mmCIF file of N, CA and C in Angstrom:
data_model
loop_
_atom_site.group_PDB
_atom_site.id
_atom_site.type_symbol
_atom_site.label_atom_id
_atom_site.label_comp_id
_atom_site.label_asym_id
_atom_site.label_seq_id
_atom_site.Cartn_x
_atom_site.Cartn_y
_atom_site.Cartn_z
ATOM 1 N N GLN A 252 66.550 205.509 -121.273
ATOM 2 C CA GLN A 252 65.544 206.265 -120.640
ATOM 3 C C GLN A 252 65.030 207.401 -120.685
ATOM 4 N N VAL A 253 63.876 207.427 -120.289
ATOM 5 C CA VAL A 253 62.617 208.424 -120.714
ATOM 6 C C VAL A 253 63.374 209.335 -119.843
ATOM 7 N N GLN A 254 62.745 210.972 -120.692
ATOM 8 C CA GLN A 254 63.568 211.990 -120.307
ATOM 9 C C GLN A 254 62.214 213.286 -119.882
ATOM 10 N N LEU A 255 61.272 213.951 -119.202
ATOM 11 C CA LEU A 255 60.768 215.216 -119.193
ATOM 12 C C LEU A 255 61.449 216.103 -118.853
ATOM 13 N N VAL A 256 60.284 216.906 -119.900
ATOM 14 C CA VAL A 256 61.057 218.679 -119.575
ATOM 15 C C VAL A 256 59.673 219.306 -119.440
ATOM 16 N N GLU A 257 60.241 219.855 -118.837
ATOM 17 C CA GLU A 257 58.316 220.719 -117.818
ATOM 18 C C GLU A 257 58.920 222.193 -118.983
ATOM 19 N N SER A 258 58.310 222.740 -118.728
ATOM 20 C CA SER A 258 58.263 224.502 -119.084
ATOM 21 C C SER A 258 56.632 225.168 -118.952
ATOM 22 N N GLY A 259 56.999 226.340 -118.995
ATOM 23 C CA GLY A 259 55.672 227.442 -118.345
ATOM 24 C C GLY A 259 55.276 228.010 -117.282
ATOM 25 N N GLY A 260 55.769 227.552 -116.517
ATOM 26 C CA GLY A 260 56.216 228.548 -114.789
ATOM 27 C C GLY A 260 56.301 229.701 -114.711
ATOM 28 N N GLY A 261 56.305 230.352 -113.650
ATOM 29 C CA GLY A 261 56.626 231.793 -114.465
ATOM 30 C C GLY A 261 55.696 232.504 -112.497
ATOM 31 N N LEU A 262 55.680 233.923 -112.329
ATOM 32 C CA LEU A 262 55.259 234.511 -111.918
ATOM 33 C C LEU A 262 54.103 235.270 -112.119
ATOM 34 N N VAL A 263 52.767 235.094 -111.565
ATOM 35 C CA VAL A 263 51.773 235.714 -111.756
ATOM 36 C C VAL A 263 50.479 236.264 -110.971
ATOM 37 N N GLN A 264 50.113 237.395 -111.087
ATOM 38 C CA GLN A 264 48.779 237.269 -109.490
ATOM 39 C C GLN A 264 48.465 236.424 -109.659
ATOM 40 N N ALA A 265 47.187 236.233 -108.258
ATOM 41 C CA ALA A 265 46.199 236.082 -108.037
ATOM 42 C C ALA A 265 45.510 236.314 -108.800
ATOM 43 N N GLY A 266 44.655 234.886 -109.134
ATOM 44 C CA GLY A 266 43.213 235.233 -110.170
ATOM 45 C C GLY A 266 43.358 235.467 -111.817
ATOM 46 N N GLY A 267 45.115 234.682 -112.236
ATOM 47 C CA GLY A 267 45.196 234.854 -112.791
ATOM 48 C C GLY A 267 45.629 233.739 -113.108
ATOM 49 N N SER A 268 45.736 233.445 -114.263
ATOM 50 C CA SER A 268 46.758 231.831 -115.006
ATOM 51 C C SER A 268 48.132 231.350 -115.607
ATOM 52 N N LEU A 269 47.920 230.628 -115.777
ATOM 53 C CA LEU A 269 49.371 229.778 -116.367
ATOM 54 C C LEU A 269 48.835 227.850 -117.151
ATOM 55 N N ARG A 270 50.146 227.595 -118.057
ATOM 56 C CA ARG A 270 49.505 226.450 -118.099
ATOM 57 C C ARG A 270 51.337 225.687 -118.090
ATOM 58 N N LEU A 271 51.387 224.840 -118.083
ATOM 59 C CA LEU A 271 52.610 224.355 -117.627
ATOM 60 C C LEU A 271 52.117 222.910 -118.811
ATOM 61 N N SER A 272 53.780 222.659 -119.427
ATOM 62 C CA SER A 272 53.902 221.589 -120.202
ATOM 63 C C SER A 272 54.563 220.576 -120.059
ATOM 64 N N CYS A 273 55.012 219.169 -119.982
ATOM 65 C CA CYS A 273 55.615 218.232 -119.722
ATOM 66 C C CYS A 273 55.629 217.332 -121.033
ATOM 67 N N THR A 274 56.721 217.414 -121.434
ATOM 68 C CA THR A 274 56.704 216.947 -122.669
ATOM 69 C C THR A 274 57.462 215.118 -122.457
ATOM 70 N N ALA A 275 57.713 214.117 -123.138
ATOM 71 C CA ALA A 275 58.345 212.684 -122.584
ATOM 72 C C ALA A 275 58.934 212.869 -123.408
ATOM 73 N N SER A 276 60.103 212.273 -123.845
ATOM 74 C CA SER A 276 61.281 212.135 -125.303
ATOM 75 C C SER A 276 60.249 210.638 -126.071
ATOM 76 N N ILE A 277 60.135 209.750 -125.242
ATOM 77 C CA ILE A 277 59.220 209.201 -125.261
ATOM 78 C C ILE A 277 57.960 208.155 -124.992
ATOM 79 N N ARG A 278 56.964 207.835 -125.534
ATOM 80 C CA ARG A 278 55.704 207.308 -124.959
ATOM 81 C C ARG A 278 55.393 205.580 -125.209
ATOM 82 N N THR A 279 55.957 205.153 -123.923
ATOM 83 C CA THR A 279 55.292 203.582 -123.821
ATOM 84 C C THR A 279 54.836 202.940 -122.500
ATOM 85 N N PHE A 280 54.893 201.965 -122.653
ATOM 86 C CA PHE A 280 54.167 201.218 -121.429
ATOM 87 C C PHE A 280 54.377 201.815 -120.096
ATOM 88 N N SER A 281 55.562 202.444 -120.082
ATOM 89 C CA SER A 281 56.240 202.444 -119.354
ATOM 90 C C SER A 281 56.003 204.146 -118.552
ATOM 91 N N THR A 282 55.531 204.291 -119.627
ATOM 92 C CA THR A 282 54.899 206.083 -119.300
ATOM 93 C C THR A 282 53.233 206.522 -119.791
ATOM 94 N N TYR A 283 52.700 205.209 -119.083
ATOM 95 C CA TYR A 283 51.307 205.234 -119.162
ATOM 96 C C TYR A 283 50.869 206.442 -118.519
ATOM 97 N N CYS A 284 51.131 206.627 -117.260
ATOM 98 C CA CYS A 284 50.647 207.204 -116.732
ATOM 99 C C CYS A 284 51.302 208.728 -116.367
ATOM 100 N N MET A 285 50.622 209.680 -116.877
ATOM 101 C CA MET A 285 52.235 211.682 -116.292
ATOM 102 C C MET A 285 50.819 212.375 -115.329
ATOM 103 N N GLY A 286 51.968 212.156 -114.706
ATOM 104 C CA GLY A 286 51.133 212.827 -113.033
ATOM 105 C C GLY A 286 52.299 214.465 -112.965
ATOM 106 N N TRP A 287 51.211 215.669 -112.736
ATOM 107 C CA TRP A 287 51.943 216.696 -111.766
ATOM 108 C C TRP A 287 51.896 216.719 -110.126
ATOM 109 N N PHE A 288 53.072 216.776 -109.521
ATOM 110 C CA PHE A 288 53.268 216.925 -108.531
ATOM 111 C C PHE A 288 53.832 218.336 -108.900
ATOM 112 N N ARG A 289 53.960 218.414 -106.739
ATOM 113 C CA ARG A 289 54.743 220.587 -106.657
ATOM 114 C C ARG A 289 54.859 220.251 -104.942
ATOM 115 N N GLN A 290 55.479 220.768 -104.742
ATOM 116 C CA GLN A 290 56.830 221.213 -103.752
ATOM 117 C C GLN A 290 56.693 222.792 -103.355
ATOM 118 N N ALA A 291 55.920 223.084 -101.711
ATOM 119 C CA ALA A 291 56.170 224.755 -101.441
ATOM 120 C C ALA A 291 57.692 224.595 -100.396
ATOM 121 N N PRO A 292 58.035 225.427 -100.286
ATOM 122 C CA PRO A 292 59.168 225.807 -99.250
ATOM 123 C C PRO A 292 59.002 224.715 -98.066
ATOM 124 N N GLY A 293 59.701 224.385 -97.237
ATOM 125 C CA GLY A 293 59.699 223.759 -95.807
ATOM 126 C C GLY A 293 58.453 222.642 -95.977
ATOM 127 N N LYS A 294 57.600 222.120 -97.835
ATOM 128 C CA LYS A 294 56.221 221.191 -97.229
ATOM 129 C C LYS A 294 56.755 220.131 -98.275
ATOM 130 N N GLU A 295 55.958 219.044 -98.267
ATOM 131 C CA GLU A 295 56.756 217.868 -98.660
ATOM 132 C C GLU A 295 55.694 218.041 -100.112
ATOM 133 N N ARG A 296 56.530 216.881 -100.939
ATOM 134 C CA ARG A 296 56.036 217.170 -101.986
ATOM 135 C C ARG A 296 54.498 216.370 -102.437
ATOM 136 N N GLU A 297 53.262 217.452 -103.272
ATOM 137 C CA GLU A 297 51.859 216.439 -103.106
ATOM 138 C C GLU A 297 51.625 216.671 -104.309
ATOM 139 N N PHE A 298 50.892 215.597 -104.933
ATOM 140 C CA PHE A 298 50.214 215.427 -106.075
ATOM 141 C C PHE A 298 49.519 216.657 -106.151
ATOM 142 N N VAL A 299 49.276 216.380 -107.634
ATOM 143 C CA VAL A 299 48.512 217.612 -107.744
ATOM 144 C C VAL A 299 46.890 216.745 -109.205
ATOM 145 N N ALA A 300 47.801 216.234 -109.985
ATOM 146 C CA ALA A 300 46.862 216.184 -111.135
ATOM 147 C C ALA A 300 47.005 214.732 -111.813
ATOM 148 N N ALA A 301 46.810 214.193 -112.944
ATOM 149 C CA ALA A 301 47.361 212.536 -113.616
ATOM 150 C C ALA A 301 46.654 212.526 -114.460
ATOM 151 N N ILE A 302 47.030 211.775 -115.517
ATOM 152 C CA ILE A 302 46.481 211.577 -116.764
ATOM 153 C C ILE A 302 47.042 210.636 -117.595
ATOM 154 N N THR A 303 46.272 209.720 -117.954
ATOM 155 C CA THR A 303 46.817 208.477 -118.712
ATOM 156 C C THR A 303 46.522 208.603 -120.148
ATOM 157 N N TRP A 304 47.630 208.331 -120.977
ATOM 158 C CA TRP A 304 47.879 208.387 -121.935
ATOM 159 C C TRP A 304 46.646 208.116 -123.267
ATOM 160 N N SER A 305 45.492 206.968 -122.711
ATOM 161 C CA SER A 305 44.834 207.167 -122.662
ATOM 162 C C SER A 305 43.532 207.544 -122.899
ATOM 163 N N GLY A 306 44.032 207.974 -121.759
ATOM 164 C CA GLY A 306 42.840 209.075 -121.531
ATOM 165 C C GLY A 306 41.612 208.560 -120.529
ATOM 166 N N ALA A 307 41.970 207.713 -120.354
ATOM 167 C CA ALA A 307 41.078 206.622 -119.630
ATOM 168 C C ALA A 307 40.714 207.395 -118.041
ATOM 169 N N VAL A 308 41.948 207.726 -117.617
ATOM 170 C CA VAL A 308 42.248 208.280 -115.996
ATOM 171 C C VAL A 308 42.694 209.517 -115.878
ATOM 172 N N THR A 309 42.153 210.379 -115.130
ATOM 173 C CA THR A 309 42.332 211.633 -115.016
ATOM 174 C C THR A 309 41.898 212.128 -113.423
ATOM 175 N N ASN A 310 42.790 212.293 -112.952
ATOM 176 C CA ASN A 310 42.655 212.275 -111.248
ATOM 177 C C ASN A 310 43.306 213.711 -110.973
ATOM 178 N N TYR A 311 42.423 214.618 -109.827
ATOM 179 C CA TYR A 311 42.749 215.829 -109.114
ATOM 180 C C TYR A 311 42.848 216.124 -107.461
ATOM 181 N N ALA A 312 43.628 216.439 -107.275
ATOM 182 C CA ALA A 312 43.372 216.657 -106.021
ATOM 183 C C ALA A 312 42.781 217.698 -105.373
ATOM 184 N N ASP A 313 41.671 217.265 -103.947
ATOM 185 C CA ASP A 313 40.772 218.221 -104.090
ATOM 186 C C ASP A 313 41.157 219.715 -104.054
ATOM 187 N N SER A 314 42.537 220.172 -103.654
ATOM 188 C CA SER A 314 42.788 221.414 -103.798
ATOM 189 C C SER A 314 42.785 222.588 -104.656
ATOM 190 N N VAL A 315 42.966 221.621 -106.462
ATOM 191 C CA VAL A 315 43.164 222.413 -107.214
ATOM 192 C C VAL A 315 41.698 222.065 -108.093
ATOM 193 N N LYS A 316 40.883 221.482 -107.690
ATOM 194 C CA LYS A 316 39.364 220.536 -108.141
ATOM 195 C C LYS A 316 39.335 221.684 -108.568
ATOM 196 N N GLY A 317 38.695 221.963 -109.803
ATOM 197 C CA GLY A 317 37.394 223.080 -110.470
ATOM 198 C C GLY A 317 38.570 224.367 -110.896
ATOM 199 N N ARG A 318 39.655 224.154 -110.327
ATOM 200 C CA ARG A 318 40.684 225.640 -110.863
ATOM 201 C C ARG A 318 41.379 225.056 -111.349
ATOM 202 N N PHE A 319 42.358 224.082 -111.942
ATOM 203 C CA PHE A 319 42.848 223.395 -113.131
ATOM 204 C C PHE A 319 42.817 221.881 -113.875
ATOM 205 N N THR A 320 43.034 221.892 -115.067
ATOM 206 C CA THR A 320 42.745 220.997 -115.771
ATOM 207 C C THR A 320 44.154 220.032 -116.410
ATOM 208 N N ILE A 321 43.823 219.051 -116.476
ATOM 209 C CA ILE A 321 45.026 218.162 -117.026
ATOM 210 C C ILE A 321 44.935 217.952 -118.214
ATOM 211 N N SER A 322 45.179 217.904 -119.440
ATOM 212 C CA SER A 322 45.549 217.423 -120.553
ATOM 213 C C SER A 322 46.576 216.484 -121.208
ATOM 214 N N LYS A 323 46.308 216.654 -122.813
ATOM 215 C CA LYS A 323 47.221 215.468 -123.002
ATOM 216 C C LYS A 323 47.180 215.488 -124.658
ATOM 217 N N ASP A 324 48.166 215.524 -125.596
ATOM 218 C CA ASP A 324 48.382 215.656 -126.961
ATOM 219 C C ASP A 324 49.565 214.432 -127.119
ATOM 220 N N ASN A 325 48.837 213.612 -127.354
ATOM 221 C CA ASN A 325 49.141 212.473 -127.534
ATOM 222 C C ASN A 325 50.989 212.175 -128.828
ATOM 223 N N ALA A 326 49.982 213.181 -129.705
ATOM 224 C CA ALA A 326 51.150 213.651 -131.041
ATOM 225 C C ALA A 326 52.115 214.061 -130.922
ATOM 226 N N LYS A 327 52.057 215.014 -129.545
ATOM 227 C CA LYS A 327 53.243 215.570 -129.155
ATOM 228 C C LYS A 327 53.909 214.981 -127.794
ATOM 229 N N ASN A 328 53.637 214.282 -127.663
ATOM 230 C CA ASN A 328 54.189 213.468 -126.027
ATOM 231 C C ASN A 328 54.325 214.342 -124.991
ATOM 232 N N THR A 329 53.413 215.410 -125.003
ATOM 233 C CA THR A 329 53.406 216.725 -124.324
ATOM 234 C C THR A 329 51.833 216.006 -123.373
ATOM 235 N N VAL A 330 52.190 216.556 -122.035
ATOM 236 C CA VAL A 330 50.472 216.881 -121.246
ATOM 237 C C VAL A 330 51.098 217.971 -120.549
ATOM 238 N N TYR A 331 49.627 218.981 -120.424
ATOM 239 C CA TYR A 331 49.107 220.296 -119.678
ATOM 240 C C TYR A 331 48.488 220.194 -119.095
ATOM 241 N N LEU A 332 49.291 221.442 -117.546
ATOM 242 C CA LEU A 332 48.153 221.465 -116.735
ATOM 243 C C LEU A 332 47.981 222.954 -116.623
ATOM 244 N N GLN A 333 47.465 222.880 -117.270
ATOM 245 C CA GLN A 333 46.368 224.438 -116.961
ATOM 246 C C GLN A 333 45.397 225.146 -115.545
ATOM 247 N N MET A 334 46.095 225.659 -115.956
ATOM 248 C CA MET A 334 45.987 226.111 -113.751
ATOM 249 C C MET A 334 45.653 227.625 -113.953
ATOM 250 N N ASN A 335 44.034 227.474 -113.834
ATOM 251 C CA ASN A 335 42.998 228.792 -113.576
ATOM 252 C C ASN A 335 42.802 229.153 -111.927
ATOM 253 N N SER A 336 42.942 231.011 -112.218
ATOM 254 C CA SER A 336 42.146 231.194 -110.168
ATOM 255 C C SER A 336 43.242 230.988 -109.176
ATOM 256 N N LEU A 337 44.616 231.475 -110.002
ATOM 257 C CA LEU A 337 45.662 230.710 -108.729
ATOM 258 C C LEU A 337 45.554 231.539 -108.045
ATOM 259 N N LYS A 338 45.532 231.033 -106.491
ATOM 260 C CA LYS A 338 46.467 231.852 -105.308
ATOM 261 C C LYS A 338 47.802 231.051 -105.020
ATOM 262 N N PRO A 339 47.927 232.194 -103.736
ATOM 263 C CA PRO A 339 48.938 232.549 -103.656
ATOM 264 C C PRO A 339 49.557 230.762 -102.828
ATOM 265 N N GLU A 340 48.923 230.151 -102.352
ATOM 266 C CA GLU A 340 48.907 228.944 -102.082
ATOM 267 C C GLU A 340 49.174 227.699 -102.780
ATOM 268 N N ASP A 341 49.254 228.100 -104.210
ATOM 269 C CA ASP A 341 49.625 227.591 -104.857
ATOM 270 C C ASP A 341 50.874 227.793 -105.221
ATOM 271 N N THR A 342 51.775 228.383 -104.756
ATOM 272 C CA THR A 342 52.953 228.489 -105.573
ATOM 273 C C THR A 342 54.380 227.422 -104.762
ATOM 274 N N ALA A 343 55.038 227.005 -106.054
ATOM 275 C CA ALA A 343 55.740 225.759 -105.267
ATOM 276 C C ALA A 343 56.189 225.186 -106.354
ATOM 277 N N VAL A 344 57.636 224.469 -106.491
ATOM 278 C CA VAL A 344 58.351 223.901 -107.751
ATOM 279 C C VAL A 344 56.760 222.768 -108.080
ATOM 280 N N TYR A 345 57.369 223.307 -109.652
ATOM 281 C CA TYR A 345 55.997 221.981 -110.109
ATOM 282 C C TYR A 345 56.312 221.046 -111.137
ATOM 283 N N TYR A 346 56.258 219.729 -110.421
ATOM 284 C CA TYR A 346 57.408 218.537 -111.263
ATOM 285 C C TYR A 346 55.746 217.786 -112.494
ATOM 286 N N CYS A 347 56.650 217.258 -113.237
ATOM 287 C CA CYS A 347 56.200 216.193 -113.883
ATOM 288 C C CYS A 347 56.718 215.238 -113.439
ATOM 289 N N ALA A 348 55.587 213.922 -113.546
ATOM 290 C CA ALA A 348 56.399 212.543 -113.638
ATOM 291 C C ALA A 348 55.422 211.549 -114.319
ATOM 292 N N THR A 349 56.225 210.655 -115.019
ATOM 293 C CA THR A 349 55.486 208.911 -115.327
ATOM 294 C C THR A 349 55.776 208.106 -114.499
ATOM 295 N N GLY A 350 55.132 206.808 -115.306
ATOM 296 C CA GLY A 350 55.232 205.381 -114.325
ATOM 297 C C GLY A 350 54.278 204.276 -114.934
ATOM 298 N N PRO A 351 53.897 203.507 -115.217
ATOM 299 C CA PRO A 351 53.256 201.839 -116.000
ATOM 300 C C PRO A 351 51.885 202.850 -115.218
ATOM 301 N N ARG A 352 51.874 202.794 -113.764
ATOM 302 C CA ARG A 352 50.427 203.457 -113.677
ATOM 303 C C ARG A 352 50.150 203.960 -112.575
ATOM 304 N N CYS A 353 49.075 204.929 -112.565
ATOM 305 C CA CYS A 353 49.165 206.130 -111.750
ATOM 306 C C CYS A 353 49.551 205.279 -110.476
ATOM 307 N N GLY A 354 50.252 206.287 -110.053
ATOM 308 C CA GLY A 354 50.496 205.927 -108.552
ATOM 309 C C GLY A 354 52.160 205.378 -107.886
ATOM 310 N N GLU A 355 52.059 204.837 -109.510
ATOM 311 C CA GLU A 355 53.371 204.524 -109.523
ATOM 312 C C GLU A 355 54.717 205.163 -110.248
ATOM 313 N N TYR A 356 55.686 206.174 -110.162
ATOM 314 C CA TYR A 356 56.201 207.198 -110.748
ATOM 315 C C TYR A 356 57.343 206.211 -110.512
ATOM 316 N N LYS A 357 58.122 206.818 -111.819
ATOM 317 C CA LYS A 357 59.780 206.292 -111.771
ATOM 318 C C LYS A 357 60.264 206.976 -112.371
ATOM 319 N N ARG A 358 59.698 207.624 -113.033
ATOM 320 C CA ARG A 358 60.699 209.110 -113.789
ATOM 321 C C ARG A 358 60.279 210.694 -113.441
ATOM 322 N N TRP A 359 60.974 211.419 -113.513
ATOM 323 C CA TRP A 359 60.505 212.921 -113.229
ATOM 324 C C TRP A 359 61.362 213.960 -113.623
ATOM 325 N N GLY A 360 61.007 214.962 -113.654
ATOM 326 C CA GLY A 360 60.895 216.083 -114.586
ATOM 327 C C GLY A 360 61.975 216.927 -113.761
ATOM 328 N N GLN A 361 62.644 218.136 -113.874
ATOM 329 C CA GLN A 361 63.411 218.347 -113.290
ATOM 330 C C GLN A 361 62.510 219.608 -112.326
ATOM 331 N N GLY A 362 60.763 219.757 -112.815
ATOM 332 C CA GLY A 362 60.856 221.207 -111.907
ATOM 333 C C GLY A 362 60.577 222.617 -112.726
ATOM 334 N N THR A 363 59.343 222.930 -112.399
ATOM 335 C CA THR A 363 59.156 224.356 -113.206
ATOM 336 C C THR A 363 58.860 225.163 -112.127
ATOM 337 N N GLN A 364 59.400 226.556 -111.165
ATOM 338 C CA GLN A 364 58.453 227.393 -110.414
ATOM 339 C C GLN A 364 57.178 228.018 -111.002
ATOM 340 N N VAL A 365 56.664 228.309 -110.578
ATOM 341 C CA VAL A 365 55.038 228.795 -110.065
ATOM 342 C C VAL A 365 55.059 229.939 -109.109
ATOM 343 N N THR A 366 54.834 230.898 -109.402
ATOM 344 C CA THR A 366 55.140 231.863 -108.235
ATOM 345 C C THR A 366 53.267 232.934 -108.263
ATOM 346 N N VAL A 367 52.858 232.832 -107.127
ATOM 347 C CA VAL A 367 51.284 233.232 -107.268
ATOM 348 C C VAL A 367 51.757 234.565 -106.014
ATOM 349 N N SER A 368 51.352 235.978 -106.246
ATOM 350 C CA SER A 368 51.319 236.756 -105.521
ATOM 351 C C SER A 368 50.334 237.317 -105.297
ATOM 352 N N SER A 369 49.780 237.501 -104.011
ATOM 353 C CA SER A 369 48.806 238.053 -103.483
ATOM 354 C C SER A 369 48.454 239.744 -103.711
#
């Protein structure tokens, strides 16, 4: 089974930047789409961004457009989430997910905490 390992979370001041990484143990048709989600305390998990290994599809939530960039390194089976101009409301546990198509996520990572102080 596919395993996803996230890294790169931490504490940053508002206006700062962080880059999250998610490495998949394998890259197959079942992991065609890679997505980032986040869950803040007391809130439901929400979609942040997604990308396909082909690069044909990239999507962003309106709340992060222009600030976050999702990218990939096929050779490393790794997807990145570059987060700039961070706001306190970006504070959440960020999860990586994968599935055969965007919107159909089958496997999830363990999550990495991002905390933005004001």
